[in-house]
Every structure is written in C-alpha cells, then in structure tokens.
Tab-separated table of C-alpha atoms and ligand atoms in Angstrom:
chain	number	residue	atom	x	y	z
A	1	MET	CA	0.000	0.000	0.000
A	2	GLN	CA	1.352	3.403	-0.940
A	3	GLU	CA	1.335	6.471	1.258
A	4	ALA	CA	-1.505	8.907	0.459
A	5	ILE	CA	-0.564	11.760	-1.875
A	6	THR	CA	-1.992	15.007	-0.523
A	7	VAL	CA	-2.771	16.581	-3.899
A	8	VAL	CA	-4.724	13.466	-4.932
A	9	GLN	CA	-6.270	12.554	-1.580
A	10	ASP	CA	-10.087	12.748	-1.416
A	11	ARG	CA	-10.255	14.089	-4.971
A	12	ARG	CA	-13.028	12.675	-7.142
A	13	ILE	CA	-11.597	11.332	-10.361
A	14	ILE	CA	-13.599	9.882	-13.231
A	15	LEU	CA	-11.462	7.438	-15.161
A	16	GLY	CA	-12.745	6.796	-18.679
A	17	VAL	CA	-11.415	3.596	-20.231
A	18	THR	CA	-11.786	3.035	-23.957
A	19	GLY	CA	-11.098	0.131	-26.317
A	20	SER	CA	-7.365	-0.263	-26.637
A	21	ILE	CA	-5.157	-3.175	-25.675
A	22	ALA	CA	-3.610	-0.715	-23.184
A	23	ALA	CA	-6.910	-0.865	-21.211
A	24	TYR	CA	-5.224	-3.381	-18.890
A	25	LYS	CA	-2.750	-0.661	-17.842
A	26	ALA	CA	-5.725	1.493	-16.816
A	27	ALA	CA	-6.505	-1.069	-14.111
A	28	ASP	CA	-3.077	-0.374	-12.621
A	29	LEU	CA	-3.708	3.366	-12.830
A	30	ALA	CA	-7.119	2.956	-11.147
A	31	SER	CA	-5.462	0.892	-8.425
A	32	LYS	CA	-2.630	3.415	-7.785
A	33	LEU	CA	-5.025	6.374	-7.753
A	34	THR	CA	-7.183	4.571	-5.210
A	35	GLN	CA	-4.159	3.620	-3.080
A	36	VAL	CA	-2.931	7.213	-2.917
A	37	GLY	CA	-6.328	8.378	-1.685
A	38	ALA	CA	-8.494	9.332	-4.676
A	39	GLN	CA	-12.115	8.293	-5.120
A	40	VAL	CA	-12.116	6.718	-8.557
A	41	ASP	CA	-15.289	6.172	-10.612
A	42	VAL	CA	-14.628	4.212	-13.782
A	43	ILE	CA	-16.654	4.541	-16.972
A	44	MET	CA	-15.935	1.925	-19.640
A	45	THR	CA	-16.940	2.007	-23.280
A	46	ASP	CA	-18.301	-1.140	-24.943
A	47	ALA	CA	-15.007	-1.646	-26.778
A	48	ALA	CA	-13.022	-1.382	-23.526
A	49	GLN	CA	-15.048	-4.264	-22.101
A	50	ARG	CA	-13.789	-6.486	-24.913
A	51	PHE	CA	-10.278	-6.119	-23.489
A	52	ILE	CA	-10.900	-6.094	-19.731
A	53	THR	CA	-13.936	-6.655	-17.507
A	54	PRO	CA	-15.669	-4.055	-15.315
A	55	LEU	CA	-15.060	-6.418	-12.403
A	56	ALA	CA	-11.309	-5.735	-12.593
A	57	PHE	CA	-11.909	-2.012	-12.038
A	58	GLN	CA	-14.544	-2.638	-9.399
A	59	ALA	CA	-12.062	-4.828	-7.525
A	60	VAL	CA	-9.262	-2.231	-7.492
A	61	THR	CA	-11.412	0.849	-6.839
A	62	GLY	CA	-13.943	-0.759	-4.491
A	63	ARG	CA	-16.662	1.173	-6.336
A	64	PRO	CA	-19.297	0.359	-8.949
A	65	VAL	CA	-18.199	0.668	-12.555
A	66	TYR	CA	-20.358	2.459	-15.106
A	67	THR	CA	-20.762	0.849	-18.517
A	68	SER	CA	-24.040	1.943	-20.043
A	69	MET	CA	-26.274	4.958	-20.331
A	70	TRP	CA	-29.360	2.824	-19.947
A	71	GLN	CA	-28.706	0.444	-17.104
A	72	PRO	CA	-31.218	1.332	-14.280
A	73	ASP	CA	-28.743	1.516	-11.394
A	74	ALA	CA	-25.028	0.870	-11.512
A	75	GLY	CA	-24.998	0.322	-7.762
A	76	GLY	CA	-23.497	3.666	-6.798
A	77	GLY	CA	-26.851	5.217	-5.953
A	78	LEU	CA	-26.960	6.928	-9.349
A	79	PRO	CA	-29.431	5.617	-11.937
A	80	THR	CA	-27.140	5.382	-14.936
A	81	HIS	CA	-29.361	7.448	-17.248
A	82	ILE	CA	-28.471	10.448	-15.105
A	83	ALA	CA	-25.039	9.232	-13.996
A	84	HIS	CA	-23.365	11.455	-16.578
A	85	VAL	CA	-24.730	14.476	-14.730
A	86	GLY	CA	-24.152	13.140	-11.209
A	87	LEU	CA	-20.640	11.901	-11.908
A	88	GLY	CA	-19.638	14.948	-13.921
A	89	GLU	CA	-20.978	17.476	-11.423
A	90	GLY	CA	-18.884	16.581	-8.430
A	91	ALA	CA	-15.729	15.468	-10.219
A	92	ASP	CA	-12.357	17.153	-9.745
A	93	LEU	CA	-10.897	15.560	-12.852
A	94	LEU	CA	-11.869	13.464	-15.867
A	95	VAL	CA	-9.029	11.265	-17.103
A	96	ILE	CA	-9.465	9.190	-20.239
A	97	ALA	CA	-6.731	6.575	-20.413
A	98	PRO	CA	-6.324	4.930	-22.794
A	99	ALA	CA	-8.127	7.253	-25.200
A	100	THR	CA	-8.727	5.735	-28.643
A	101	ALA	CA	-8.774	7.682	-31.904
A	102	ASN	CA	-12.549	7.155	-31.981
A	103	THR	CA	-13.139	8.612	-28.501
A	104	LEU	CA	-10.826	11.560	-29.225
A	105	ALA	CA	-12.788	12.270	-32.406
A	106	LYS	CA	-16.054	12.151	-30.465
A	107	LEU	CA	-14.721	14.514	-27.783
A	108	ALA	CA	-13.356	16.932	-30.370
A	109	HIS	CA	-16.689	17.142	-32.164
A	110	GLY	CA	-19.047	16.950	-29.194
A	111	LEU	CA	-20.600	13.599	-30.098
A	112	ALA	CA	-22.492	12.073	-27.219
A	113	ASP	CA	-23.565	8.518	-27.905
A	114	ASP	CA	-22.297	6.627	-24.863
A	115	LEU	CA	-21.926	7.289	-21.145
A	116	LEU	CA	-18.306	8.439	-21.392
A	117	SER	CA	-18.820	10.951	-24.208
A	118	VAL	CA	-22.015	12.246	-22.589
A	119	THR	CA	-20.218	12.641	-19.232
A	120	ALA	CA	-17.345	14.483	-20.953
A	121	LEU	CA	-19.865	17.020	-22.277
A	122	ALA	CA	-21.655	17.392	-18.962
A	123	ALA	CA	-18.515	17.689	-16.805
A	124	ARG	CA	-16.954	21.083	-16.076
A	125	CYS	CA	-13.763	19.789	-14.428
A	126	PRO	CA	-10.318	19.653	-16.093
A	127	VAL	CA	-9.929	16.862	-18.646
A	128	VAL	CA	-6.805	14.788	-19.283
A	129	VAL	CA	-6.564	12.386	-22.216
A	130	ALA	CA	-3.871	9.791	-22.801
A	131	PRO	CA	-4.097	8.674	-26.442
A	132	ALA	CA	-3.111	5.086	-27.153
A	133	MET	CA	-3.487	3.433	-30.509
A	134	ASP	CA	-1.703	1.067	-32.840
A	135	GLY	CA	-0.180	1.574	-36.267
A	136	GLY	CA	-0.100	5.001	-37.790
A	137	MET	CA	-3.389	6.104	-36.225
A	138	TYR	CA	-1.818	8.546	-33.759
A	139	THR	CA	0.208	10.414	-36.344
A	140	HIS	CA	-2.673	10.511	-38.862
A	141	PRO	CA	-3.655	14.139	-39.598
A	142	ALA	CA	-7.243	13.419	-38.521
A	143	THR	CA	-6.171	12.363	-35.021
A	144	GLN	CA	-3.670	15.208	-34.754
A	145	ALA	CA	-6.301	17.747	-35.803
A	146	ASN	CA	-8.694	16.379	-33.170
A	147	LEU	CA	-5.968	16.643	-30.525
A	148	ASP	CA	-5.287	20.247	-31.569
A	149	VAL	CA	-8.988	21.044	-31.097
A	150	LEU	CA	-8.944	19.436	-27.651
A	151	ARG	CA	-5.741	21.243	-26.608
A	152	ALA	CA	-7.172	24.570	-27.733
A	153	ARG	CA	-10.132	23.831	-25.473
A	154	GLY	CA	-7.830	23.337	-22.484
A	155	VAL	CA	-7.721	19.545	-22.474
A	156	VAL	CA	-4.366	18.198	-21.283
A	157	VAL	CA	-3.012	15.678	-23.771
A	158	ILE	CA	-0.437	13.220	-22.437
A	159	GLU	CA	1.979	12.352	-25.231
A	160	PRO	CA	2.067	8.622	-25.942
A	161	ASP	CA	5.362	6.743	-25.760
A	162	GLU	CA	7.242	5.383	-28.731
A	163	GLY	CA	7.761	1.670	-28.932
A	164	ARG	CA	6.502	-1.654	-30.174
A	165	PHE	CA	2.750	-2.076	-30.608
A	166	ALA	CA	0.703	-5.237	-30.104
A	167	SER	CA	0.622	-5.543	-33.919
A	168	GLY	CA	4.424	-5.737	-34.055
A	169	LEU	CA	4.688	-2.319	-35.670
A	170	VAL	CA	6.949	0.253	-34.052
A	171	GLY	CA	5.935	3.885	-33.579
A	172	LYS	CA	4.328	6.460	-31.347
A	173	GLY	CA	1.104	5.477	-29.649
A	174	ARG	CA	1.845	3.447	-26.518
A	175	LEU	CA	0.146	4.393	-23.255
A	176	PRO	CA	2.821	5.721	-20.857
A	177	GLU	CA	3.532	3.829	-17.644
A	178	THR	CA	1.351	4.435	-14.592
A	179	GLN	CA	3.911	6.620	-12.780
A	180	ALA	CA	4.103	8.970	-15.754
A	181	LEU	CA	0.290	9.180	-15.951
A	182	LEU	CA	0.066	9.743	-12.197
A	183	GLY	CA	2.675	12.519	-12.432
A	184	GLN	CA	0.615	14.326	-15.091
A	185	ILE	CA	-2.560	13.910	-13.053
A	186	ARG	CA	-0.808	15.439	-10.002
A	187	ARG	CA	0.241	18.352	-12.161
A	188	VAL	CA	-3.328	19.092	-13.225
A	189	LEU	CA	-4.819	18.623	-9.758
A	190	GLY	CA	-2.187	20.926	-8.260
A	191	ARG	CA	-2.293	23.721	-10.765
A	192	GLU	CA	-4.329	26.054	-8.568
A	193	GLY	CA	-2.092	25.316	-5.557
A	194	SER	CA	-0.330	27.716	-3.192
A	195	LEU	CA	2.642	28.158	-5.572
A	196	ALA	CA	0.645	28.513	-8.809
A	197	SER	CA	2.574	30.588	-11.372
A	198	CYS	CA	5.664	30.674	-9.096
A	199	ARG	CA	9.107	29.592	-10.202
A	200	VAL	CA	10.941	27.348	-7.778
A	201	VAL	CA	14.537	26.137	-8.023
A	202	VAL	CA	15.480	23.081	-5.961
A	203	THR	CA	18.966	21.595	-5.615
A	204	ALA	CA	19.416	17.951	-4.701
A	205	GLY	CA	22.021	15.268	-4.125
A	206	GLY	CA	25.663	15.207	-3.143
A	207	THR	CA	28.133	16.900	-5.476
A	208	ARG	CA	31.127	14.860	-6.646
A	209	GLU	CA	34.642	16.256	-7.013
A	210	SER	CA	37.233	14.421	-9.098
A	211	ILE	CA	40.552	13.264	-7.705
A	212	ASP	CA	41.602	11.636	-10.993
A	213	PRO	CA	39.656	10.210	-13.980
A	214	VAL	CA	38.449	7.321	-11.791
A	215	ARG	CA	38.009	8.538	-8.215
A	216	GLN	CA	35.853	11.168	-6.606
A	217	VAL	CA	35.282	12.863	-3.257
A	218	THR	CA	31.585	12.831	-2.428
A	219	ASN	CA	29.117	12.393	0.432
A	220	ARG	CA	26.215	10.181	1.419
A	221	SER	CA	23.369	12.366	0.188
A	222	SER	CA	20.931	10.362	-1.967
A	223	GLY	CA	18.960	13.340	-3.269
A	224	LYS	CA	15.670	11.859	-2.029
A	225	GLN	CA	14.762	14.883	0.101
A	226	GLY	CA	15.495	17.305	-2.744
A	227	TYR	CA	13.394	15.263	-5.184
A	228	ALA	CA	10.544	15.140	-2.651
A	229	LEU	CA	10.759	18.937	-2.337
A	230	ALA	CA	10.616	19.304	-6.116
A	231	GLN	CA	7.551	17.046	-6.237
A	232	ALA	CA	5.858	18.987	-3.430
A	233	ALA	CA	6.492	22.267	-5.261
A	234	LEU	CA	5.030	20.766	-8.467
A	235	ASP	CA	1.985	19.565	-6.517
A	236	ALA	CA	1.563	23.149	-5.278
A	237	GLY	CA	1.425	24.345	-8.891
A	238	ALA	CA	4.974	25.746	-9.262
A	239	ASP	CA	7.237	25.659	-12.306
A	240	VAL	CA	10.164	23.671	-10.973
A	241	THR	CA	13.804	23.529	-11.982
A	242	LEU	CA	15.627	20.662	-10.306
A	243	ILE	CA	19.398	21.097	-10.245
A	244	SER	CA	20.553	17.652	-9.339
A	245	ALA	CA	23.811	15.957	-8.495
A	246	ALA	CA	21.896	12.757	-7.690
A	247	SER	CA	21.504	9.906	-10.121
A	248	GLY	CA	19.094	7.035	-10.506
A	249	LEU	CA	16.071	8.715	-8.922
A	250	PRO	CA	12.896	9.107	-10.978
A	251	VAL	CA	12.555	12.760	-12.003
A	252	PRO	CA	9.205	14.190	-10.863
A	253	VAL	CA	6.932	14.671	-13.884
A	254	GLY	CA	6.941	18.306	-14.955
A	255	ALA	CA	10.289	19.281	-13.396
A	256	GLU	CA	13.024	20.683	-15.621
A	257	LEU	CA	16.112	18.647	-14.751
A	258	ILE	CA	19.565	20.247	-14.829
A	259	PRO	CA	22.094	17.510	-14.098
A	260	VAL	CA	25.369	18.646	-12.510
A	261	THR	CA	28.334	16.922	-10.922
A	262	THR	CA	30.557	19.357	-9.028
A	263	ALA	CA	29.915	22.229	-6.580
A	264	GLU	CA	31.150	24.674	-9.191
A	265	GLU	CA	28.763	23.341	-11.849
A	266	MET	CA	25.943	23.541	-9.329
A	267	GLN	CA	26.863	27.129	-8.515
A	268	HIS	CA	26.755	28.105	-12.203
A	269	ALA	CA	23.406	26.390	-12.673
A	270	VAL	CA	21.919	27.970	-9.538
A	271	LEU	CA	23.064	31.478	-10.417
A	272	ALA	CA	21.771	31.072	-13.973
A	273	HIS	CA	18.349	29.929	-12.774
A	274	VAL	CA	17.640	31.954	-9.642
A	275	GLU	CA	17.358	35.165	-11.555
A	276	ARG	CA	13.576	35.612	-11.544
A	277	ALA	CA	12.989	32.553	-9.324
A	278	ASP	CA	10.493	33.131	-6.552
A	279	VAL	CA	11.949	30.451	-4.302
A	280	LEU	CA	15.316	28.694	-4.010
A	281	ILE	CA	15.496	25.570	-1.889
A	282	MET	CA	19.110	24.425	-1.414
A	283	ALA	CA	18.645	20.819	-0.324
A	284	ALA	CA	21.856	19.630	-2.013
A	285	ALA	CA	24.754	18.428	0.081
A	286	VAL	CA	27.380	20.544	-1.613
A	287	ALA	CA	30.961	19.381	-1.112
A	288	ASP	CA	32.844	21.879	1.039
A	289	PHE	CA	36.239	20.711	-0.200
A	290	ARG	CA	37.611	19.442	-3.501
A	291	PRO	CA	41.041	18.183	-4.541
A	292	ALA	CA	43.256	21.204	-5.190
A	293	THR	CA	44.437	19.589	-8.426
A	294	VAL	CA	42.779	16.889	-10.502
A	295	ALA	CA	45.248	14.303	-11.775
A	296	ALA	CA	45.021	13.900	-15.544
A	297	GLN	CA	45.874	10.185	-15.298
A	298	LYS	CA	44.792	7.546	-12.800
A	299	ILE	CA	46.950	7.861	-9.671
A	300	LYS	CA	49.058	4.722	-9.240
A	301	LYS	CA	49.753	3.043	-5.921
A	302	SER	CA	53.310	2.255	-7.018
A	303	GLY	CA	56.276	4.651	-7.147
A	304	ASP	CA	55.872	7.805	-5.035
A	305	ASN	CA	52.646	6.545	-3.499
A	306	GLU	CA	53.981	3.201	-2.250
A	307	ALA	CA	53.653	4.232	1.405
A	308	GLY	CA	50.426	6.175	1.082
A	309	LEU	CA	48.895	9.207	-0.585
A	310	THR	CA	48.100	12.668	0.694
A	311	ILE	CA	45.533	14.674	-1.247
A	312	ALA	CA	45.453	18.428	-0.737
A	313	LEU	CA	41.904	19.789	-0.613
A	314	GLU	CA	40.718	23.321	-1.244
A	315	ARG	CA	37.405	24.997	-0.472
A	316	THR	CA	34.579	24.947	-2.990
A	317	PRO	CA	32.485	28.062	-3.545
A	318	ASP	CA	29.647	28.554	-1.061
A	319	ILE	CA	26.615	28.722	-3.332
A	320	LEU	CA	24.303	30.345	-0.801
A	321	GLU	CA	26.894	33.086	-0.195
A	322	ALA	CA	26.902	33.838	-3.908
A	323	VAL	CA	23.082	33.813	-3.952
A	324	LYS	CA	23.080	36.243	-1.026
A	325	VAL	CA	25.203	38.679	-3.054
A	326	ALA	CA	23.023	38.279	-6.162
A	327	ARG	CA	19.859	38.730	-4.116
A	328	ALA	CA	21.159	41.924	-2.518
A	329	ASP	CA	21.808	43.167	-6.046
A	330	HIS	CA	18.525	42.362	-7.847
A	331	GLY	CA	16.104	41.046	-5.246
A	332	TRP	CA	15.757	37.509	-6.668
A	333	PRO	CA	15.092	34.894	-5.445
A	334	ARG	CA	12.386	36.270	-3.194
A	335	VAL	CA	12.626	33.421	-0.693
A	336	VAL	CA	15.747	31.371	0.081
A	337	ILE	CA	15.591	28.153	2.084
A	338	GLY	CA	18.634	26.145	3.164
A	339	PHE	CA	19.276	22.816	4.823
A	340	ALA	CA	21.659	22.115	7.659
A	341	ALA	CA	22.845	18.558	8.228
A	342	GLU	CA	24.380	18.470	11.677
A	343	SER	CA	25.797	15.728	13.845
A	344	ARG	CA	25.827	17.856	17.016
A	345	ASP	CA	24.471	21.134	18.461
A	346	LEU	CA	21.739	21.003	15.813
A	347	LEU	CA	19.774	24.115	16.646
A	348	GLU	CA	22.733	26.374	17.505
A	349	ASN	CA	24.554	25.461	14.290
A	350	ALA	CA	21.430	25.804	12.156
A	351	GLN	CA	20.564	29.167	13.713
A	352	ALA	CA	24.071	30.460	12.967
A	353	LYS	CA	23.851	29.274	9.333
A	354	LEU	CA	20.441	30.857	8.884
A	355	ALA	CA	21.862	34.237	9.886
A	356	ARG	CA	25.239	33.898	8.119
A	357	LYS	CA	23.774	32.755	4.788
A	358	GLY	CA	20.928	35.294	4.848
A	359	LEU	CA	18.176	32.645	4.704
A	360	ASP	CA	14.455	33.021	5.307
A	361	LEU	CA	14.145	29.470	6.585
A	362	ILE	CA	16.483	26.597	7.383
A	363	ALA	CA	15.584	22.937	7.701
A	364	ALA	CA	17.841	21.455	10.348
A	365	ASN	CA	18.483	17.777	10.060
A	366	ASP	CA	19.978	15.628	12.827
A	367	ILE	CA	22.084	13.137	10.896
A	368	SER	CA	23.173	11.204	13.969
A	369	ALA	CA	19.824	9.305	13.954
A	370	THR	CA	19.658	6.137	11.816
A	371	ASP	CA	15.985	6.539	10.876
A	372	ALA	CA	16.506	10.018	9.427
A	373	GLY	CA	18.765	11.813	6.996
A	374	PHE	CA	20.879	10.079	4.376
A	375	GLU	CA	19.469	7.433	2.016
A	376	VAL	CA	16.371	6.495	4.084
A	377	ASP	CA	12.827	7.633	3.185
A	378	THR	CA	12.199	9.398	6.486
A	379	ASN	CA	13.594	12.548	8.028
A	380	ARG	CA	13.503	14.337	11.367
A	381	ILE	CA	13.527	18.036	10.672
A	382	VAL	CA	13.290	21.215	12.696
A	383	LEU	CA	12.377	24.361	10.761
A	384	LEU	CA	13.940	27.610	11.985
A	385	ASP	CA	12.871	30.913	10.489
A	386	ALA	CA	14.463	34.341	10.385
A	387	ASP	CA	11.991	35.648	12.987
A	388	GLY	CA	13.137	33.086	15.553
A	389	GLY	CA	10.249	30.671	14.967
A	390	VAL	CA	11.014	26.984	15.618
A	391	THR	CA	8.799	24.155	14.262
A	392	GLU	CA	9.608	20.504	14.946
A	393	LEU	CA	8.287	18.201	12.245
A	394	GLY	CA	9.183	15.009	14.142
A	395	LEU	CA	9.963	11.738	12.368
A	396	THR	CA	8.095	11.843	9.069
A	397	SER	CA	8.398	10.910	5.396
A	398	LYS	CA	10.562	13.009	3.106
A	399	ALA	CA	7.384	13.670	1.088
A	400	ALA	CA	5.732	15.202	4.171
A	401	VAL	CA	8.867	17.272	4.887
A	402	GLY	CA	8.684	18.479	1.274
A	403	GLU	CA	5.081	19.550	1.731
A	404	ALA	CA	5.784	21.315	5.029
A	405	VAL	CA	8.713	23.261	3.538
A	406	VAL	CA	6.679	24.168	0.450
A	407	ARG	CA	3.798	25.411	2.624
A	408	ARG	CA	6.263	27.645	4.477
A	409	ALA	CA	7.759	28.884	1.208
A	410	ALA	CA	4.269	29.835	-0.017
A	411	SER	CA	3.447	31.737	3.182
A	412	LEU	CA	6.835	33.526	3.145
A	413	LEU	CA	6.114	34.623	-0.435
A	414	ARG	CA	2.597	35.732	0.474
A	415	ALA	CA	3.949	37.736	3.419
A	416	GLN	CA	6.273	39.608	1.030
A	417	ARG	CA	3.430	40.427	-1.356
A	418	ASP	CA	1.040	41.688	1.331
B	1	C5P	O1	27.493	25.292	5.724
B	1	C5P	P1	26.726	24.084	5.354
B	1	C5P	O2	27.276	23.371	4.185
B	1	C5P	O3	26.440	23.131	6.465
B	1	C5P	O4	25.273	24.683	4.962
B	1	C5P	C1	24.294	23.897	4.417
B	1	C5P	C2	23.477	24.692	3.434
B	1	C5P	O5	24.333	25.471	2.592
B	1	C5P	C3	22.684	23.811	2.500
B	1	C5P	O6	21.485	24.459	2.143
B	1	C5P	C4	23.633	23.650	1.310
B	1	C5P	O7	22.932	23.319	0.145
B	1	C5P	C5	24.290	25.017	1.242
B	1	C5P	N1	25.681	25.010	0.739
B	1	C5P	C6	26.031	25.849	-0.281
B	1	C5P	N2	27.309	25.856	-0.780
B	1	C5P	C7	28.261	25.084	-0.219
B	1	C5P	C8	27.939	24.252	0.856
B	1	C5P	C9	26.630	24.233	1.311
B	1	C5P	O8	25.161	26.567	-0.782
B	1	C5P	N3	29.494	25.109	-0.700
C-alpha cells in the first residue's frame, strides 16, 4: 500500500477507459489512484469491455463501474441514465486513459452517444486524455487535428510513448507507464495550488569532485529529500527547476532537470536559474572541499605513493553566499531556504547558518539518527525561520517534509506580497 498523496487525496476522479489493448494498464492506474487516496469512478466504453472486464476495475477501486447509459442503477446510488450528470458534477478531474482515436474524435466534435462521451460534455472539471493506438493512427492528420482542437479547449493531452505495438509495428502510440500518468494527473490537480505561477529552483544530491579520472570525493546524500521537495512544489502548482547531483532517482513529472556533478557546476546552474525565481530551496549536500588539483591520469599506488597518498583539498564556492550577493543586487530569489545537516548542536549550528547565509528558513536535520537523513525515506527536521520561529516536524516521510517546507515557502512569499 502506498502512502496517500496530498494533492490526490479525497479528490473525485472519473477514469474513462476506452477500447485499446492498453486498457489493462488502466486497471493499474485505477489501483494506484485509489491507493494514494483518490475516489475513482470508472466509466468503460463497450469496446473497452472487450479487453478487460468491469469487475477488474470494481475490484481495485472498491466502487461500482459504469458501462451503459441505460442500465437502471449501476450500484453507486446513481441511476445510470443520469449518472453522466451526477458523476460529472462533483468530479475534480476526468481522465481518459487509454483514449482511442474514436473517442478523441467524439470529444473533439461533441458527439455524445455513450456514457463516457455524454459525461465528458456534462462535466466542467479539467480533462486529461492519454491517447493510445496502434499503427499510424496517432500520427494521422485526422487524429492530430482532433488533438489540436482538444488542446485549444484546455484539455491536457499526455503524449504517448514510442515503442513496439501489439501488432508488431513500431511507432508512437503506446500508453505511458502508470507513474508517468500519475505525475501528469498530479500536475493538473495541483495547478491552482499555493505556488501557482511561481518559479521554484530546488537543488538535490551530493556533489562529486574528481581526484583523478576514476576517483571522486563525495558524500552520502541520496537526493531523495530534494526530489521530494521538487515534487511537493510541483503539486503546489509551481514551475520547478531541479538542479541535481543525484543519479538514478525518478525525475518528478513536470520538473526541468539540470544535471550537474561538481559544486562549481551547481553554482553556475543555480546562479543562472535563480534570476527571476520566486523560491530557491538548497537541499543539495554541496561538497565543502575538492582536490586542489585533478590528476590527468589515474593515480598509481606504485612509485611515489607506495607508502600512502596525501591529497590536498581546497574549499569549494559557497553557493548560498553567492546567492546572497546576487539577491542583494537584484532582489531575486524572493525566498531562500537552506538545509543544515548536523551531527551535534543542531539548533545552535542551524541558527548560525540561517543568519550567516541570509536565509528566510532553514531545515535542520539531525544526521546522527539512523531513521533520518541520508538514504532512508524518512527525516527528522526542525524548521527555523528568520523571525526566531522553531517548528519541529518530528519523524516523518521526506514527502511530508517536502510539503511542510513548500507550505512555508508559499506563506513567506505571500507575506512579502502583502
Ligand atoms: O554550511 P553548510 O554546508 O552546512 O550549509 C548547508 C546549506 O548550505 C545547505 O542548504 C547547502 O545546500 C548550502 N551550501 C552551499 N554551498 C556550499 C555548501 C553548502 O550553498 N558550498
């Protein structure tokens, strides 16, 4: 069972499933949406039921499934002949996945000859479609023209993946994986959130500094907290740039990823992106020291190094110091949030950093605990603000820390505007 996702929790989602072989993937989507807290009502077209049964969706959503305009009562308390009104009225989102060429054509032209197309006309909530079709049907000008009509009307179209179809043909038209669909759905549900139309820059991961072409100096940061912050900012409706020294983590859907390796590269990326950013969240564990010289060739253990090797280290630039200077100059970013990983005197050290680096908020992290900090999915954070406020978040998921920090960022921004 997955942890609830705040932006999805208790939202009413209508999932329209149409007749594509990818209909089986919609069962996984319905299951994930339900697990993360949504109330999912599924409407299936006749063609969809040739690929997968209503029972599959009923089993994963725990709710009746709607299949016909004429059935007297689908079991959800709504006679189906008026279900299109009842379902559409209270819905937060209509997602059609997979959406066939036929259903897209009907939506584009306002045809209303089955429960799904009638509901789409009656509903006033945002609409997301995920086209999926075999052969050249997706790229056909007729389908593309219908998608243009839908986009112009505000419908969010999720681009299909390229790959091999059931027919053996290769091309564009595969339904994206559930996580990608879920990411797009979060984006739409969050677009009126507390950071709507704000630009947020998040740094994540531990920077790596080369000793020679093979070896590096780095630290234990996984980047998980930074990625969770980026996701929380996306869920709050922000445009997010994620400057990341981490690798192997799934990039939150909608974030612009800027991969970097060293502290210096991160500094360049941050300074290039914070101009006109509303919020900077420096969650990266930036190396404080790097080898003073980088050996051009792999350092050998023979010869001079037989008895051991001493590597001279020099300081890396302090990125937040540079941001402080830039901010004093042009006023951007409006809000700056740092992290402090400490193994002792947590609050004193964090308080000093908050003042020295000119931050609005610092998230202090006690890394001596094994259930918090590096690599694990939980964190134990205390938030200190520039007015002396102290908020203990206790042991909680990195996702929840992300949400708490994003809420504070939004209220700091609001306070500046008022
Ligand atoms: O001084 P310390 O490294 O503990 O401060 C931590 C905070 O400063 C974090 O937000 C980190 O991203 C940032 N930092 C920085 N440039 C450095 C080192 C840390 O911006 N060279």
